[in-house]
Amino acid sequence: MPDPVLTPPQDEATRILAPPSQGYVDGNDNLRITSFNSQTGVIVTVSGRFYDLDHRRIQTFSRTHTPNTDRTVKQTIEKLGRGYLLNLIARATSGAPLYGETYVLLELVRGETGTADVLGVLGADFVTLRHGVAFPGSPIVSPLEGPGYCRSVVGSTPGVGAEIVETVPSGARWQLLTLATTLVASATVATRTTTVIIDDGTNNLIQTVGINQATANQTAINYFGNRGVQIALLSGQNVTAPIGADVLLSAGARIRTSTGSLQVGDQYASPKYLVREWLEAA
Amino acid sequence: MVKCNACGAVYEPIGADRRRYFHACPPITARHITRGGKELHIPIDQVMPTDTVTVLRAGQPQPVLVSALLPDDLILGDTLVARPGARNENVVPAPVDPNTKLPSTNGVPIAKGDGVTKL
């Protein structure tokens, strides 16, 4: 096999020298598709055109790649053959992910297994049904660039007498924007105070003040907000309180309540919270 | 909808936004009490009316029988203890495919704990 740089490949029929191209592959180079995804039902399709030197014609190709749904990495390797990679595009063709949910990295590698050597990055960005990663042309985008994806989460309804605990999922980075909690106190007398603690899984990082005063048979709703929210009594035992701005949380961090005088019959409703999410793609 | 067998929490494994939800059990709240002259930390579901707890009443901490709590009392000294059989559905990466050496499947839960019951 002649060196494509020192001796540009020559079309046997026309005897015309092909121009130097970064898209030249000699049969040992393959396309590696890497994805990180948080949406269910997503299928990514990689399509393109390839000038096949062995058959001296332009071939089209299309490969499907089904990302994992838990933000862990998924990789597949596709053989390219000998010729020129003219262009390709990766985009979602199923599952309707929004921008920020499905990240795709396209690389040129040598080898067909996980130990393949990376020779070049062809493209990297989030994909949707209408937004793709194209080669050539698309900028290489980090998964942590941009506004992220705003997600409204309904958490677990805790068991009776249990606190709220919500964890940042593996592979995600969150910015906590708002949090709403509702505590229905049992008939047992004592004053319950809901505070919110954010920890890294072990160590407490911040704790809000305990401000609501729910006693027996009362319901207390707390709204915790990000920028500009102050402690204020809305009505009854319902209050707003600040949680601090730019609360960025890595995987494993927890958003939880710590309730003074919690009783065995007390019941928290499922917490509702708004987060901005990025994929770590690590 | 499923119910966690360890903590009793109820949740949807896939939310309305079609994203998976990963449940993790909360720890158990343990109360500092005095029972029969002994100081103990016990789960709140084991606290008895004859136990004594320390409360903040009129700004001052003082011992009070559980059966004699007043609406404005704030109980002091609660701590958290690990929950037996706790479940943590958050994942660690799955082992790579032995043939291709490529990561190819979803991760595995950190702790399955006592499992869940489908509702």
PDB file of N, CA, C and O in Angstrom, chain A residues 34-40 42-44 65 67-68 91-92 94-105 125-128 131 133 279, chain B residues 19:
ATOM      1  N   THR A  34     -18.955   7.083  19.347  1.00  0.00           N
ATOM      2  CA  THR A  34     -19.069   7.079  20.811  1.00  0.00           C
ATOM      3  C   THR A  34     -20.265   7.938  21.188  1.00  0.00           C
ATOM      4  O   THR A  34     -20.441   9.032  20.646  1.00  0.00           O
ATOM      5  N   SER A  35     -21.073   7.453  22.113  1.00  0.00           N
ATOM      6  CA  SER A  35     -22.248   8.229  22.512  1.00  0.00           C
ATOM      7  C   SER A  35     -22.407   8.243  24.024  1.00  0.00           C
ATOM      8  O   SER A  35     -21.991   7.314  24.724  1.00  0.00           O
ATOM      9  N   PHE A  36     -23.025   9.323  24.486  1.00  0.00           N
ATOM     10  CA  PHE A  36     -23.481   9.459  25.875  1.00  0.00           C
ATOM     11  C   PHE A  36     -24.902   9.997  25.778  1.00  0.00           C
ATOM     12  O   PHE A  36     -25.140  10.979  25.060  1.00  0.00           O
ATOM     13  N   ASN A  37     -25.817   9.398  26.507  1.00  0.00           N
ATOM     14  CA  ASN A  37     -27.208   9.722  26.267  1.00  0.00           C
ATOM     15  C   ASN A  37     -28.028   9.533  27.552  1.00  0.00           C
ATOM     16  O   ASN A  37     -27.771   8.627  28.338  1.00  0.00           O
ATOM     17  N   SER A  38     -29.010  10.401  27.716  1.00  0.00           N
ATOM     18  CA  SER A  38     -29.869  10.299  28.898  1.00  0.00           C
ATOM     19  C   SER A  38     -31.330  10.043  28.536  1.00  0.00           C
ATOM     20  O   SER A  38     -32.179   9.965  29.416  1.00  0.00           O
ATOM     21  N   GLN A  39     -31.623   9.929  27.284  1.00  0.00           N
ATOM     22  CA  GLN A  39     -33.003   9.775  26.819  1.00  0.00           C
ATOM     23  C   GLN A  39     -33.249   8.318  26.442  1.00  0.00           C
ATOM     24  O   GLN A  39     -32.334   7.617  26.003  1.00  0.00           O
ATOM     25  N   THR A  40     -34.483   7.870  26.617  1.00  0.00           N
ATOM     26  CA  THR A  40     -34.802   6.492  26.245  1.00  0.00           C
ATOM     27  C   THR A  40     -35.221   6.425  24.770  1.00  0.00           C
ATOM     28  O   THR A  40     -35.748   7.395  24.215  1.00  0.00           O
ATOM     29  N   VAL A  42     -33.499   6.221  21.983  1.00  0.00           N
ATOM     30  CA  VAL A  42     -32.756   6.972  20.970  1.00  0.00           C
ATOM     31  C   VAL A  42     -31.949   6.022  20.076  1.00  0.00           C
ATOM     32  O   VAL A  42     -31.311   5.091  20.562  1.00  0.00           O
ATOM     33  N   ILE A  43     -32.020   6.268  18.795  1.00  0.00           N
ATOM     34  CA  ILE A  43     -31.138   5.600  17.833  1.00  0.00           C
ATOM     35  C   ILE A  43     -30.429   6.687  17.031  1.00  0.00           C
ATOM     36  O   ILE A  43     -31.056   7.647  16.569  1.00  0.00           O
ATOM     37  N   VAL A  44     -29.121   6.547  16.924  1.00  0.00           N
ATOM     38  CA  VAL A  44     -28.325   7.487  16.132  1.00  0.00           C
ATOM     39  C   VAL A  44     -27.956   6.805  14.821  1.00  0.00           C
ATOM     40  O   VAL A  44     -27.535   5.641  14.814  1.00  0.00           O
ATOM     41  N   HIS A  65     -26.612   3.207  15.505  1.00  0.00           N
ATOM     42  CA  HIS A  65     -25.902   3.096  16.785  1.00  0.00           C
ATOM     43  C   HIS A  65     -26.938   3.398  17.868  1.00  0.00           C
ATOM     44  O   HIS A  65     -27.578   4.449  17.832  1.00  0.00           O
ATOM     45  N   PRO A  67     -27.488   4.281  21.576  1.00  0.00           N
ATOM     46  CA  PRO A  67     -26.779   4.693  22.798  1.00  0.00           C
ATOM     47  C   PRO A  67     -27.386   4.046  24.039  1.00  0.00           C
ATOM     48  O   PRO A  67     -28.561   3.654  24.049  1.00  0.00           O
ATOM     49  N   ASN A  68     -26.572   3.956  25.086  1.00  0.00           N
ATOM     50  CA  ASN A  68     -27.106   3.569  26.389  1.00  0.00           C
ATOM     51  C   ASN A  68     -28.037   4.677  26.880  1.00  0.00           C
ATOM     52  O   ASN A  68     -27.971   5.819  26.411  1.00  0.00           O
ATOM     53  N   ARG A  91     -26.931  11.792  13.244  1.00  0.00           N
ATOM     54  CA  ARG A  91     -28.062  12.459  13.873  1.00  0.00           C
ATOM     55  C   ARG A  91     -29.013  11.412  14.427  1.00  0.00           C
ATOM     56  O   ARG A  91     -28.922  10.235  14.091  1.00  0.00           O
ATOM     57  N   ALA A  92     -29.890  11.894  15.310  1.00  0.00           N
ATOM     58  CA  ALA A  92     -30.866  10.976  15.895  1.00  0.00           C
ATOM     59  C   ALA A  92     -31.935  10.664  14.861  1.00  0.00           C
ATOM     60  O   ALA A  92     -32.413  11.552  14.146  1.00  0.00           O
ATOM     61  N   SER A  94     -34.392   8.273  15.909  1.00  0.00           N
ATOM     62  CA  SER A  94     -35.474   7.722  16.722  1.00  0.00           C
ATOM     63  C   SER A  94     -35.326   8.246  18.142  1.00  0.00           C
ATOM     64  O   SER A  94     -34.217   8.508  18.603  1.00  0.00           O
ATOM     65  N   GLY A  95     -36.433   8.408  18.824  1.00  0.00           N
ATOM     66  CA  GLY A  95     -36.385   8.793  20.233  1.00  0.00           C
ATOM     67  C   GLY A  95     -36.571  10.270  20.504  1.00  0.00           C
ATOM     68  O   GLY A  95     -36.819  10.649  21.633  1.00  0.00           O
ATOM     69  N   ALA A  96     -36.434  11.101  19.503  1.00  0.00           N
ATOM     70  CA  ALA A  96     -36.676  12.533  19.621  1.00  0.00           C
ATOM     71  C   ALA A  96     -35.946  13.194  20.790  1.00  0.00           C
ATOM     72  O   ALA A  96     -36.558  13.883  21.609  1.00  0.00           O
ATOM     73  N   PRO A  97     -34.634  12.985  20.907  1.00  0.00           N
ATOM     74  CA  PRO A  97     -33.923  13.671  21.995  1.00  0.00           C
ATOM     75  C   PRO A  97     -33.855  15.170  21.735  1.00  0.00           C
ATOM     76  O   PRO A  97     -33.837  15.606  20.579  1.00  0.00           O
ATOM     77  N   LEU A  98     -33.806  15.937  22.819  1.00  0.00           N
ATOM     78  CA  LEU A  98     -33.596  17.378  22.713  1.00  0.00           C
ATOM     79  C   LEU A  98     -32.103  17.670  22.795  1.00  0.00           C
ATOM     80  O   LEU A  98     -31.313  16.833  23.245  1.00  0.00           O
ATOM     81  N   TYR A  99     -31.760  18.878  22.341  1.00  0.00           N
ATOM     82  CA  TYR A  99     -30.339  19.251  22.388  1.00  0.00           C
ATOM     83  C   TYR A  99     -29.860  19.213  23.848  1.00  0.00           C
ATOM     84  O   TYR A  99     -30.457  19.838  24.718  1.00  0.00           O
ATOM     85  N   GLY A 100     -28.788  18.478  24.077  1.00  0.00           N
ATOM     86  CA  GLY A 100     -28.275  18.326  25.431  1.00  0.00           C
ATOM     87  C   GLY A 100     -28.468  16.926  25.990  1.00  0.00           C
ATOM     88  O   GLY A 100     -27.944  16.612  27.058  1.00  0.00           O
ATOM     89  N   GLU A 101     -29.203  16.104  25.271  1.00  0.00           N
ATOM     90  CA  GLU A 101     -29.499  14.765  25.798  1.00  0.00           C
ATOM     91  C   GLU A 101     -28.661  13.653  25.164  1.00  0.00           C
ATOM     92  O   GLU A 101     -28.421  12.632  25.801  1.00  0.00           O
ATOM     93  N   THR A 102     -28.279  13.822  23.922  1.00  0.00           N
ATOM     94  CA  THR A 102     -27.564  12.752  23.222  1.00  0.00           C
ATOM     95  C   THR A 102     -26.300  13.336  22.591  1.00  0.00           C
ATOM     96  O   THR A 102     -26.374  14.128  21.655  1.00  0.00           O
ATOM     97  N   TYR A 103     -25.172  12.934  23.125  1.00  0.00           N
ATOM     98  CA  TYR A 103     -23.889  13.470  22.657  1.00  0.00           C
ATOM     99  C   TYR A 103     -23.179  12.394  21.832  1.00  0.00           C
ATOM    100  O   TYR A 103     -23.113  11.225  22.240  1.00  0.00           O
ATOM    101  N   VAL A 104     -22.671  12.799  20.672  1.00  0.00           N
ATOM    102  CA  VAL A 104     -22.023  11.846  19.765  1.00  0.00           C
ATOM    103  C   VAL A 104     -20.633  12.357  19.412  1.00  0.00           C
ATOM    104  O   VAL A 104     -20.449  13.543  19.101  1.00  0.00           O
ATOM    105  N   LEU A 105     -19.679  11.450  19.467  1.00  0.00           N
ATOM    106  CA  LEU A 105     -18.291  11.736  19.109  1.00  0.00           C
ATOM    107  C   LEU A 105     -17.904  10.788  17.982  1.00  0.00           C
ATOM    108  O   LEU A 105     -18.066   9.574  18.103  1.00  0.00           O
ATOM    109  N   ASP A 125     -20.760  16.590  18.977  1.00  0.00           N
ATOM    110  CA  ASP A 125     -21.802  17.546  19.375  1.00  0.00           C
ATOM    111  C   ASP A 125     -23.020  16.745  19.825  1.00  0.00           C
ATOM    112  O   ASP A 125     -23.085  15.525  19.629  1.00  0.00           O
ATOM    113  N   PHE A 126     -23.973  17.436  20.402  1.00  0.00           N
ATOM    114  CA  PHE A 126     -25.256  16.821  20.688  1.00  0.00           C
ATOM    115  C   PHE A 126     -26.040  16.685  19.386  1.00  0.00           C
ATOM    116  O   PHE A 126     -25.893  17.509  18.471  1.00  0.00           O
ATOM    117  N   VAL A 127     -26.852  15.659  19.311  1.00  0.00           N
ATOM    118  CA  VAL A 127     -27.654  15.451  18.113  1.00  0.00           C
ATOM    119  C   VAL A 127     -29.132  15.392  18.488  1.00  0.00           C
ATOM    120  O   VAL A 127     -29.495  15.004  19.603  1.00  0.00           O
ATOM    121  N   THR A 128     -29.944  15.801  17.553  1.00  0.00           N
ATOM    122  CA  THR A 128     -31.405  15.673  17.673  1.00  0.00           C
ATOM    123  C   THR A 128     -31.898  15.103  16.346  1.00  0.00           C
ATOM    124  O   THR A 128     -31.106  14.696  15.493  1.00  0.00           O
ATOM    125  N   HIS A 131     -30.755  18.177  14.157  1.00  0.00           N
ATOM    126  CA  HIS A 131     -29.414  18.739  14.312  1.00  0.00           C
ATOM    127  C   HIS A 131     -28.421  17.594  14.341  1.00  0.00           C
ATOM    128  O   HIS A 131     -28.515  16.690  15.182  1.00  0.00           O
ATOM    129  N   VAL A 133     -24.213  16.011  13.599  1.00  0.00           N
ATOM    130  CA  VAL A 133     -22.769  16.261  13.593  1.00  0.00           C
ATOM    131  C   VAL A 133     -22.279  15.906  12.205  1.00  0.00           C
ATOM    132  O   VAL A 133     -22.431  14.761  11.770  1.00  0.00           O
ATOM    133  N   LEU A 279     -24.082  16.673  30.274  1.00  0.00           N
ATOM    134  CA  LEU A 279     -23.510  15.333  30.305  1.00  0.00           C
ATOM    135  C   LEU A 279     -21.997  15.450  30.488  1.00  0.00           C
ATOM    136  O   LEU A 279     -21.348  16.205  29.761  1.00  0.00           O
TER     137      LEU A 279
ATOM    138  N   ARG B  19     -36.932  10.248  30.491  1.00  0.00           N
ATOM    139  CA  ARG B  19     -35.615   9.957  31.037  1.00  0.00           C
ATOM    140  C   ARG B  19     -35.746   8.985  32.195  1.00  0.00           C
ATOM    141  O   ARG B  19     -36.739   8.997  32.916  1.00  0.00           O
TER     142      ARG B  19
END
